[in-house]
């Protein structure tokens, strides 16, 4: 059964509101924009706004959810073969989506945008990448050494990290790479490890530093394992250091 088409007047009104929000977010954060200010900028009646959204926060969440749904659909539509280096159809699709929605994407990813939106995109791609590896090597154990990046990023994506990382066969977790950020109370590698254990059956090992992790690898890795190092810090040194032990 074909889904009913949305009335053109509704689409036009939402487009005007979204464009207005994107333009205002070039100057200020969404949290500082009022409904009165938005409807005046978009030339839409205040009562009309409330036919579509409850407030600015709900509107922003709705816009982001629509974009994330389309990104997820693009990812699913272009399955990646890890044996091939061809990911251009997916990349092209994502760039086309961004171009089609350039104003709101520019606002969301700009200086007054919503960092959580970018982090959710990263979570989608991370989840998909790990699933591709698991599907491509069903008879091999996927072992991941993960170094979280930034306290703020770890805090914002804590739930996603727990669910995504909980899908690997063996997870080696270390402390957060701060990238000049100050620590956030309660946001650390140990708590992330505990969170992953609470939502999955993943085999998680926490290491305070890379020296401990590298020393433990000979007892952890088995012939045929697929070993990945993931993170934005110096976690990439773990593989070469392990090979140097041989």
mmCIF file with all atom_site columns, N, CA and C in Angstrom, residues 4 11 62 93 102 108 115 123 137 142 160 209 235 242:
data_model
loop_
_atom_site.group_PDB
_atom_site.id
_atom_site.type_symbol
_atom_site.label_atom_id
_atom_site.label_alt_id
_atom_site.label_comp_id
_atom_site.label_asym_id
_atom_site.label_entity_id
_atom_site.label_seq_id
_atom_site.pdbx_PDB_ins_code
_atom_site.Cartn_x
_atom_site.Cartn_y
_atom_site.Cartn_z
_atom_site.occupancy
_atom_site.B_iso_or_equiv
_atom_site.pdbx_formal_charge
_atom_site.auth_seq_id
_atom_site.auth_comp_id
_atom_site.auth_asym_id
_atom_site.auth_atom_id
_atom_site.pdbx_PDB_model_num
ATOM 1  N N  . UNK A 1 4   ? 0.186  7.691   2.167  1.00 0.00 ? 4   UNK A N  1
ATOM 2  C CA . UNK A 1 4   ? -0.474 8.928   1.729  1.00 0.00 ? 4   UNK A CA 1
ATOM 3  C C  . UNK A 1 4   ? 0.526  10.079  1.646  1.00 0.00 ? 4   UNK A C  1
ATOM 4  N N  . UNK A 1 11  ? 4.112  20.798  3.668  1.00 0.00 ? 11  UNK A N  1
ATOM 5  C CA . UNK A 1 11  ? 5.519  20.713  3.278  1.00 0.00 ? 11  UNK A CA 1
ATOM 6  C C  . UNK A 1 11  ? 6.127  22.100  3.114  1.00 0.00 ? 11  UNK A C  1
ATOM 7  N N  . UNK A 1 62  ? 12.995 16.996  15.611 1.00 0.00 ? 62  UNK A N  1
ATOM 8  C CA . UNK A 1 62  ? 12.281 16.423  14.475 1.00 0.00 ? 62  UNK A CA 1
ATOM 9  C C  . UNK A 1 62  ? 13.095 16.529  13.188 1.00 0.00 ? 62  UNK A C  1
ATOM 10 N N  . UNK A 1 93  ? 26.151 9.377   -1.926 1.00 0.00 ? 93  UNK A N  1
ATOM 11 C CA . UNK A 1 93  ? 24.788 9.510   -1.423 1.00 0.00 ? 93  UNK A CA 1
ATOM 12 C C  . UNK A 1 93  ? 24.737 10.468  -0.230 1.00 0.00 ? 93  UNK A C  1
ATOM 13 N N  . UNK A 1 102 ? 21.544 21.651  2.468  1.00 0.00 ? 102 UNK A N  1
ATOM 14 C CA . UNK A 1 102 ? 22.773 22.378  2.804  1.00 0.00 ? 102 UNK A CA 1
ATOM 15 C C  . UNK A 1 102 ? 22.577 23.427  3.886  1.00 0.00 ? 102 UNK A C  1
ATOM 16 N N  . UNK A 1 108 ? 23.474 23.011  11.559 1.00 0.00 ? 108 UNK A N  1
ATOM 17 C CA . UNK A 1 108 ? 23.643 21.977  12.586 1.00 0.00 ? 108 UNK A CA 1
ATOM 18 C C  . UNK A 1 108 ? 25.113 21.661  12.845 1.00 0.00 ? 108 UNK A C  1
ATOM 19 N N  . UNK A 1 115 ? 26.281 19.616  18.372 1.00 0.00 ? 115 UNK A N  1
ATOM 20 C CA . UNK A 1 115 ? 27.339 18.620  18.269 1.00 0.00 ? 115 UNK A CA 1
ATOM 21 C C  . UNK A 1 115 ? 26.781 17.205  18.404 1.00 0.00 ? 115 UNK A C  1
ATOM 22 N N  . UNK A 1 123 ? 27.965 7.616   15.258 1.00 0.00 ? 123 UNK A N  1
ATOM 23 C CA . UNK A 1 123 ? 27.501 6.373   15.877 1.00 0.00 ? 123 UNK A CA 1
ATOM 24 C C  . UNK A 1 123 ? 26.881 5.446   14.834 1.00 0.00 ? 123 UNK A C  1
ATOM 25 N N  . UNK A 1 137 ? 33.338 -11.717 8.236  1.00 0.00 ? 137 UNK A N  1
ATOM 26 C CA . UNK A 1 137 ? 34.207 -12.740 8.823  1.00 0.00 ? 137 UNK A CA 1
ATOM 27 C C  . UNK A 1 137 ? 33.452 -13.481 9.925  1.00 0.00 ? 137 UNK A C  1
ATOM 28 N N  . UNK A 1 142 ? 36.146 -11.011 16.383 1.00 0.00 ? 142 UNK A N  1
ATOM 29 C CA . UNK A 1 142 ? 36.477 -9.593  16.228 1.00 0.00 ? 142 UNK A CA 1
ATOM 30 C C  . UNK A 1 142 ? 36.913 -9.044  17.584 1.00 0.00 ? 142 UNK A C  1
ATOM 31 N N  . UNK A 1 160 ? 25.249 5.134   23.142 1.00 0.00 ? 160 UNK A N  1
ATOM 32 C CA . UNK A 1 160 ? 25.572 4.554   21.840 1.00 0.00 ? 160 UNK A CA 1
ATOM 33 C C  . UNK A 1 160 ? 26.832 3.707   21.927 1.00 0.00 ? 160 UNK A C  1
ATOM 34 N N  . UNK A 1 209 ? 46.339 1.784   30.935 1.00 0.00 ? 209 UNK A N  1
ATOM 35 C CA . UNK A 1 209 ? 47.229 2.381   29.939 1.00 0.00 ? 209 UNK A CA 1
ATOM 36 C C  . UNK A 1 209 ? 47.579 1.347   28.875 1.00 0.00 ? 209 UNK A C  1
ATOM 37 N N  . UNK A 1 235 ? 46.088 5.113   20.123 1.00 0.00 ? 235 UNK A N  1
ATOM 38 C CA . UNK A 1 235 ? 45.763 3.693   20.194 1.00 0.00 ? 235 UNK A CA 1
ATOM 39 C C  . UNK A 1 235 ? 46.348 2.925   19.004 1.00 0.00 ? 235 UNK A C  1
ATOM 40 N N  . UNK A 1 242 ? 52.551 -4.656  19.696 1.00 0.00 ? 242 UNK A N  1
ATOM 41 C CA . UNK A 1 242 ? 52.302 -6.084  19.883 1.00 0.00 ? 242 UNK A CA 1
ATOM 42 C C  . UNK A 1 242 ? 53.155 -6.920  18.923 1.00 0.00 ? 242 UNK A C  1
#
